[in-house]
Coordinates of C-alpha atoms in Angstrom, one line a residue:
M30 CA 0.0 0.0 0.0
K31 CA 1.2 3.5 -0.9
A32 CA 0.5 6.4 1.4
L33 CA 1.0 10.1 0.4
M34 CA 1.5 11.8 3.8
F35 CA 1.6 15.5 4.5
G36 CA 3.4 16.8 7.6
W37 CA 5.0 20.0 8.8
E38 CA 8.2 18.9 10.6
F39 CA 10.4 15.9 10.8
P40 CA 13.4 15.0 13.0
P41 CA 16.1 16.0 13.6
H42 CA 14.6 19.5 13.0
I43 CA 11.6 19.7 15.3
L44 CA 9.9 22.5 17.1
G45 CA 7.6 20.4 19.2
G46 CA 5.9 17.0 19.6
L47 CA 4.5 16.9 16.1
G48 CA 7.8 16.0 14.5
T49 CA 8.6 13.4 17.1
A50 CA 5.2 11.7 16.6
S51 CA 5.4 11.8 12.8
F52 CA 8.8 10.1 12.9
G53 CA 7.7 7.4 15.4
L54 CA 4.4 6.7 13.6
T55 CA 5.9 6.4 10.1
R56 CA 8.7 4.2 11.4
G57 CA 6.1 2.0 13.1
M58 CA 4.0 1.9 9.9
A59 CA 7.1 1.0 7.8
M60 CA 7.4 -2.2 9.9
Q61 CA 4.1 -3.4 8.5
P62 CA 4.3 -5.5 5.3
D63 CA 4.1 -3.7 1.9
M64 CA 3.8 -0.2 3.4
D65 CA 5.3 2.5 1.2
I66 CA 5.3 6.1 2.5
T67 CA 6.0 9.4 0.7
F68 CA 6.3 12.1 3.4
V69 CA 6.0 15.8 2.3
I70 CA 7.3 18.6 4.5
P71 CA 7.7 22.3 3.7
K72 CA 11.5 22.3 4.0
P73 CA 13.8 19.4 4.4
W74 CA 17.4 20.0 5.6
G75 CA 19.0 17.0 4.0
D76 CA 19.9 15.1 7.2
E77 CA 16.5 13.4 7.8
D78 CA 16.4 9.6 8.1
Q79 CA 15.0 8.3 4.8
S80 CA 15.7 4.7 5.3
F81 CA 12.0 3.8 5.8
L82 CA 10.2 6.5 3.7
K83 CA 10.7 9.0 1.0
I84 CA 10.9 12.7 2.0
I85 CA 9.8 15.4 -0.4
G86 CA 10.3 19.1 0.2
A87 CA 7.5 21.4 -0.9
C88 CA 10.3 24.0 -1.3
N89 CA 11.9 21.7 -3.9
T90 CA 8.7 21.2 -5.9
P91 CA 8.3 23.4 -9.0
I92 CA 5.0 25.2 -9.5
A93 CA 6.3 27.4 -12.3
W94 CA 8.0 25.9 -15.4
R95 CA 11.7 26.8 -15.6
D96 CA 14.1 25.5 -18.3
V97 CA 17.0 24.3 -16.1
H98 CA 19.8 21.8 -16.8
M99 CA 20.1 18.6 -14.9
D100 CA 23.6 19.5 -13.6
Y101 CA 22.2 22.6 -12.1
V102 CA 19.2 20.9 -10.5
S103 CA 21.6 18.2 -9.2
S104 CA 23.9 20.8 -7.6
R105 CA 20.9 22.4 -5.9
L106 CA 18.7 19.5 -4.9
S107 CA 20.6 16.2 -4.8
K108 CA 21.2 16.6 -1.0
Y109 CA 17.4 16.5 -0.5
M110 CA 16.0 14.2 -3.2
D111 CA 16.6 12.4 -6.5
P112 CA 16.9 15.3 -9.0
Q113 CA 14.8 13.4 -11.5
I114 CA 11.8 13.9 -9.3
Y115 CA 12.1 17.6 -9.9
Y116 CA 11.5 17.0 -13.6
T117 CA 8.6 14.5 -13.0
Y118 CA 7.0 17.2 -10.8
R119 CA 7.6 19.9 -13.4
D120 CA 5.6 17.8 -15.9
H121 CA 2.6 18.0 -13.5
I122 CA 2.4 21.8 -13.0
Y123 CA -1.3 22.4 -13.4
A124 CA -1.7 26.2 -13.7
D125 CA 0.2 29.4 -14.4
F126 CA 1.8 30.3 -11.1
N127 CA 4.3 32.7 -12.5
Y128 CA 2.6 35.6 -10.7
M129 CA 3.8 34.0 -7.4
H130 CA 7.2 34.7 -5.8
V131 CA 9.3 31.7 -6.8
N132 CA 13.0 31.0 -7.1
D133 CA 15.1 30.2 -10.1
L134 CA 13.8 26.6 -10.1
G135 CA 10.2 27.8 -10.1
C136 CA 9.8 26.7 -6.4
I137 CA 8.2 28.5 -3.5
E138 CA 10.5 29.2 -0.5
F139 CA 9.3 27.9 2.9
S140 CA 10.6 28.7 6.3
G141 CA 10.1 25.2 7.6
R142 CA 8.9 26.7 10.9
Y143 CA 5.8 28.5 12.2
P144 CA 6.3 32.1 10.8
D145 CA 4.1 35.1 11.2
N146 CA 2.7 34.5 7.8
L147 CA 1.8 30.9 8.7
L148 CA -1.6 31.0 6.9
E149 CA 0.1 32.1 3.7
E150 CA 2.6 29.2 4.0
I151 CA -0.3 26.8 4.6
N152 CA -2.0 28.0 1.4
N153 CA 1.3 27.8 -0.6
Y154 CA 1.8 24.3 0.7
S155 CA -1.6 23.3 -0.6
I156 CA -0.7 24.7 -4.0
V157 CA 2.4 22.6 -4.1
A158 CA 0.4 19.6 -2.9
G159 CA -1.5 19.9 -6.2
V160 CA 1.7 19.2 -8.2
I161 CA 2.8 16.3 -5.9
G162 CA -0.7 14.9 -5.8
R163 CA -0.8 14.7 -9.6
A164 CA 2.7 13.2 -10.0
E165 CA 2.8 10.6 -7.3
Q166 CA 1.2 7.1 -7.2
Y167 CA -0.7 6.4 -4.0
D168 CA -3.7 4.6 -2.5
I169 CA -4.5 6.9 0.4
I170 CA -3.7 10.4 1.7
H171 CA -2.7 11.1 5.3
A172 CA -2.5 14.7 6.6
H173 CA -0.9 15.5 9.9
D174 CA -2.3 18.4 12.0
W175 CA -4.3 21.4 10.8
L176 CA -1.5 23.0 8.9
T177 CA -1.6 20.2 6.2
Y178 CA -5.4 19.6 6.0
P179 CA -5.8 22.0 3.0
A180 CA -3.0 20.1 1.2
G181 CA -4.7 16.8 1.9
I182 CA -8.0 18.1 0.7
H183 CA -6.4 19.3 -2.6
A184 CA -4.8 15.9 -3.2
K185 CA -8.1 14.2 -2.5
N186 CA -10.0 16.4 -4.9
I187 CA -7.6 15.8 -7.8
S188 CA -7.0 12.1 -7.2
G189 CA -10.2 10.8 -5.8
K190 CA -8.2 8.9 -3.2
P191 CA -9.5 8.7 0.4
L192 CA -8.2 11.2 2.9
V193 CA -7.3 10.3 6.5
I194 CA -6.4 13.3 8.8
H195 CA -4.5 13.0 12.0
V196 CA -5.5 15.3 14.9
H197 CA -2.5 15.8 17.1
A198 CA -4.2 18.8 18.8
T199 CA -7.1 21.2 18.2
D200 CA -7.2 24.9 18.7
Y201 CA -9.3 24.3 21.8
D202 CA -6.2 22.7 23.4
R203 CA -3.8 25.4 22.3
S204 CA -6.0 28.4 23.3
R205 CA -7.8 27.2 26.4
G206 CA -11.0 27.7 24.6
N207 CA -10.3 31.1 23.1
V208 CA -10.4 29.7 19.6
N209 CA -8.9 31.4 16.5
P210 CA -11.8 31.4 13.9
N211 CA -9.3 31.0 11.0
V212 CA -7.7 27.9 12.5
Y213 CA -11.0 26.4 13.6
A214 CA -12.3 26.8 10.0
I215 CA -9.3 25.0 8.6
E216 CA -9.6 22.2 11.2
K217 CA -13.4 21.8 10.7
N218 CA -13.0 21.8 6.9
G219 CA -10.3 19.1 7.1
M220 CA -12.5 17.0 9.3
D221 CA -15.6 17.4 7.1
Y222 CA -13.6 16.4 4.0
A223 CA -11.8 13.4 5.7
D224 CA -12.9 9.9 5.1
H225 CA -11.6 9.0 8.5
I226 CA -10.1 11.0 11.5
I227 CA -7.4 9.7 13.8
T228 CA -7.0 11.3 17.2
V229 CA -4.1 10.8 19.6
S230 CA -6.3 10.3 22.6
N231 CA -10.0 9.7 23.6
L232 CA -9.8 13.2 25.1
T233 CA -9.1 14.6 21.7
R234 CA -11.7 12.3 20.1
Q235 CA -14.4 13.8 22.3
T236 CA -13.3 17.3 21.4
V237 CA -13.5 16.4 17.7
I238 CA -17.0 14.9 18.1
E239 CA -18.5 17.6 20.3
K240 CA -16.8 20.8 19.1
Y241 CA -16.4 20.0 15.5
H242 CA -19.6 18.0 15.1
Q243 CA -18.1 14.8 13.6
D244 CA -19.7 11.4 13.3
P245 CA -18.3 9.2 16.2
F246 CA -18.0 6.2 13.8
K247 CA -15.6 8.3 11.6
V248 CA -13.2 9.0 14.5
T249 CA -10.7 6.5 15.9
T250 CA -8.1 6.9 18.7
V251 CA -4.6 5.7 18.1
H252 CA -2.4 6.6 21.1
N253 CA 1.1 7.8 20.6
A254 CA 4.1 5.9 21.7
V255 CA 7.9 6.3 22.2
E256 CA 11.0 5.3 20.3
P257 CA 13.3 2.9 22.1
L258 CA 16.3 4.8 23.5
S259 CA 19.4 4.7 21.3
P260 CA 22.8 3.5 22.7
D261 CA 23.8 7.2 22.4
I262 CA 21.1 8.3 24.7
L263 CA 21.5 5.4 27.1
S264 CA 25.2 6.3 27.5
I265 CA 24.5 9.9 28.6
P266 CA 25.9 10.3 32.1
D267 CA 24.0 11.9 35.0
K268 CA 25.3 15.4 35.1
K269 CA 23.2 16.5 38.0
G270 CA 26.1 17.9 40.1
V271 CA 24.1 18.8 43.1
K272 CA 22.8 16.9 46.1
D273 CA 19.4 18.7 46.0
K274 CA 16.4 17.0 44.5
V275 CA 15.7 18.3 40.9
I276 CA 12.1 18.6 39.7
T277 CA 11.7 19.4 36.0
F278 CA 9.1 20.9 33.7
L279 CA 10.0 20.4 30.0
G280 CA 7.9 21.9 27.2
R281 CA 6.6 25.0 25.6
I282 CA 6.1 27.7 28.2
T283 CA 2.6 28.6 27.0
M284 CA -0.9 28.8 28.3
Q285 CA -1.7 25.2 27.2
K286 CA 1.1 23.7 29.3
G287 CA 0.1 25.2 32.6
P288 CA 3.6 26.5 33.7
E289 CA 2.1 28.8 36.3
Y290 CA 0.7 25.8 38.2
F291 CA 4.2 24.3 38.3
I292 CA 5.7 27.4 39.8
E293 CA 2.9 27.8 42.4
A294 CA 3.3 24.1 43.4
A295 CA 7.1 24.6 43.6
A296 CA 6.6 27.4 46.1
K297 CA 4.6 25.1 48.3
V298 CA 7.2 22.3 48.1
L299 CA 10.0 24.7 49.0
A300 CA 8.1 25.9 52.0
K301 CA 8.4 22.3 53.4
S302 CA 11.6 21.1 51.6
P303 CA 14.1 23.9 50.9
N304 CA 16.6 21.4 49.4
A305 CA 14.6 21.1 46.2
R306 CA 15.6 22.7 42.8
F307 CA 13.2 23.3 39.9
V308 CA 14.0 23.4 36.2
M309 CA 11.8 25.0 33.6
A310 CA 13.2 23.8 30.3
G311 CA 11.7 25.3 27.2
S312 CA 10.7 28.6 25.6
G313 CA 7.4 30.3 24.8
D314 CA 5.4 33.4 25.1
M315 CA 4.9 33.1 28.9
M316 CA 8.6 32.7 29.8
D317 CA 9.1 36.3 31.0
Q318 CA 5.9 36.1 32.9
M319 CA 7.0 32.8 34.6
I320 CA 10.4 34.3 35.5
R321 CA 8.6 37.2 37.2
L322 CA 6.2 34.8 39.0
A323 CA 9.1 32.9 40.4
A324 CA 10.6 36.1 41.6
A325 CA 7.3 37.2 43.1
R326 CA 7.1 33.9 45.1
N327 CA 10.7 34.6 46.2
I328 CA 12.0 31.2 44.8
S329 CA 14.2 32.5 42.0
D330 CA 17.3 31.2 43.7
R331 CA 15.8 27.6 43.4
F332 CA 14.6 28.0 39.8
H333 CA 16.5 27.4 36.6
F334 CA 15.2 28.6 33.2
T335 CA 17.2 26.8 30.5
G336 CA 15.5 27.9 27.3
F337 CA 14.5 25.7 24.4
M338 CA 16.0 22.2 24.3
K339 CA 16.0 19.5 21.7
G340 CA 17.4 16.0 20.9
K341 CA 20.2 14.9 23.2
Q342 CA 19.8 18.0 25.5
V343 CA 16.3 16.8 26.5
Y344 CA 17.7 13.5 27.8
E345 CA 20.6 15.2 29.5
V346 CA 18.0 17.3 31.5
L347 CA 15.8 14.3 32.2
K348 CA 18.7 12.1 33.4
A349 CA 19.7 14.9 35.8
S350 CA 16.2 15.0 37.2
D351 CA 14.6 13.2 40.2
M352 CA 11.1 13.9 38.9
Y353 CA 9.3 15.2 35.8
V354 CA 6.0 17.2 36.0
M355 CA 3.6 17.9 33.1
P356 CA 0.8 20.2 34.5
S357 CA -0.9 20.7 31.1
V358 CA -4.3 22.4 31.0
S359 CA -5.3 20.5 27.9
E360 CA -2.8 18.0 26.4
P361 CA -4.0 15.9 23.5
F362 CA -1.4 13.3 24.3
G363 CA 2.0 14.4 25.8
I364 CA 5.0 12.3 24.8
S365 CA 7.4 13.9 27.2
P366 CA 6.3 12.0 30.3
L367 CA 6.9 8.7 28.4
E368 CA 10.4 9.9 27.5
A369 CA 11.0 10.8 31.2
M370 CA 9.8 7.4 32.4
Q371 CA 12.0 5.7 29.8
C372 CA 14.9 7.3 31.6
G373 CA 13.6 6.0 35.0
V374 CA 12.3 9.4 36.1
P375 CA 9.0 9.3 38.1
S376 CA 6.4 11.5 36.5
I377 CA 3.4 13.6 37.6
I378 CA 0.9 14.3 34.8
S379 CA -2.3 16.2 34.6
K380 CA -5.6 14.3 34.4
Q381 CA -6.3 16.5 31.4
S382 CA -3.7 14.8 29.2
G383 CA -4.2 12.0 26.7
C384 CA -1.3 10.0 28.0
A385 CA -3.1 9.7 31.3
E386 CA -5.4 7.2 29.5
I387 CA -2.6 4.7 29.0
L388 CA -0.2 5.3 31.9
D389 CA -0.8 3.5 35.2
Y390 CA 2.5 4.2 36.9
A391 CA 2.5 8.0 36.6
V392 CA 0.9 10.1 39.4
K393 CA -2.2 11.9 38.0
V394 CA -3.5 15.2 39.4
D395 CA -5.9 17.9 38.1
Y396 CA -3.8 20.7 36.6
W397 CA -5.5 23.3 38.8
D398 CA -5.0 21.3 42.0
I399 CA -1.8 23.0 43.2
E400 CA -2.0 21.4 46.7
A401 CA -2.3 17.8 45.2
M402 CA 0.6 18.6 42.8
A403 CA 2.8 19.9 45.6
D404 CA 2.0 16.9 47.8
A405 CA 2.9 14.5 45.0
M406 CA 6.2 16.3 44.4
Y407 CA 7.0 16.3 48.1
S408 CA 6.2 12.7 48.5
I409 CA 8.3 11.5 45.6
I410 CA 11.4 13.4 46.7
T411 CA 10.9 12.5 50.4
Y412 CA 10.1 8.8 50.4
P413 CA 12.8 6.7 48.5
A414 CA 10.5 3.7 48.3
M415 CA 7.9 5.6 46.4
H416 CA 10.5 7.1 44.1
E417 CA 12.0 3.6 43.4
F418 CA 8.6 2.0 42.8
L419 CA 7.6 4.7 40.2
K420 CA 11.0 4.6 38.6
V421 CA 11.0 0.8 38.0
E422 CA 7.4 0.2 37.2
G423 CA 7.1 3.4 35.1
K424 CA 10.0 2.3 32.9
N425 CA 8.7 -1.2 32.5
E426 CA 5.3 0.2 31.5
V427 CA 6.6 2.6 28.9
D428 CA 9.0 0.1 27.4
N429 CA 5.9 -1.8 26.2
I430 CA 4.3 1.3 24.5
K431 CA 5.7 0.9 21.0
W432 CA 5.2 2.8 17.8
E433 CA 5.0 -0.5 15.9
Y434 CA 1.6 -1.2 17.6
A435 CA 0.4 2.3 16.7
G436 CA 1.6 1.9 13.1
Q437 CA -0.3 -1.4 12.9
K438 CA -3.5 0.3 14.0
V439 CA -3.1 3.0 11.4
C440 CA -2.5 0.5 8.6
N441 CA -5.7 -1.4 9.7
I442 CA -7.6 2.0 9.4
Y443 CA -6.2 2.4 5.9
D444 CA -7.5 -1.0 4.9
Q445 CA -11.0 -0.3 6.3
V446 CA -11.2 3.1 4.6
I447 CA -10.0 1.8 1.2
S448 CA -12.4 -1.1 1.3
K449 CA -15.3 1.3 1.7
K450 CA -14.4 3.3 -1.4

């Protein structure tokens, strides 16, 4: 089976959980027999792992015809893809896009990030999808997250192939209910056009059914998983360097992630246990506000703000931690607690997270219940037996949550969707 998949980010260049999930899921799907995936992203960097799929860059796909020699195309694109694909795509340009701002290869430039003109990039991406959708051979279309839904719809309209969309989060999660009407419209349109909708948790599934008015029979939950730790990660030494107990928050410092609840709970823990230290690893629009809140609670000397971390840095922080806390207000899934538990780090998660549905050996509290969060933190750093129990049982549990199983479920959904067409 051939899947044409549209995504927005792919490791090692990631800006959040979407890229991590896309990598794990596609690798899990590639373990299934006869699965062939072409994965489109706005801008590849040339160092992505293409051993189990083919990556196509929207920025390397011509939408305006240019008479360019193979040697020149090779010098420009061979790092990213087979240059012959450029000419195949050039033969499938479907309209005169010379009025658009394109480079000397007739391609649109993409940032590969989440720029201020994001809606423009989403529209441009869907234009490029029209070329790729006409040129590639595939049985099904799979669009990840709202940014790629217009691209998936375009490919469906021109090919007649079924569309599966993957809801990694909704704007209700990102905005605490203060929904952006433009984003909601794109999400709703994608869901309405989709032949099937995959959500990362039952929590998200309920949001899709209730807030976006989708047929429950059209929506299936496939929980995320984690990649096994590589030898490189396993060999990272503990660089803690202090005797104090280290409690870590790791993620975007935004409204959705509930960072203020972490700081308020930290202040309560420090009132009883002054030998604790707190790390807030990440960046986001609430970072300055959180620095000021820590100062207002007079705990700045016990707080460390590290800034954005990725790749190996994430595991260095986790391995130097005695505990991980994810106090998210609305978390569709939340892979980071699983990554922490893989490292043997006991985790506290909010009941308002999708991963709470599949984790038995993480402590679960309501995000707003600062007293309960503080009590859980204090107990784990104070009672060695509790810490050891969560460390051992948590790691055993997460080691059996595999992307291969998630990939198998998605392939089964593909079979069902195609059989109905």
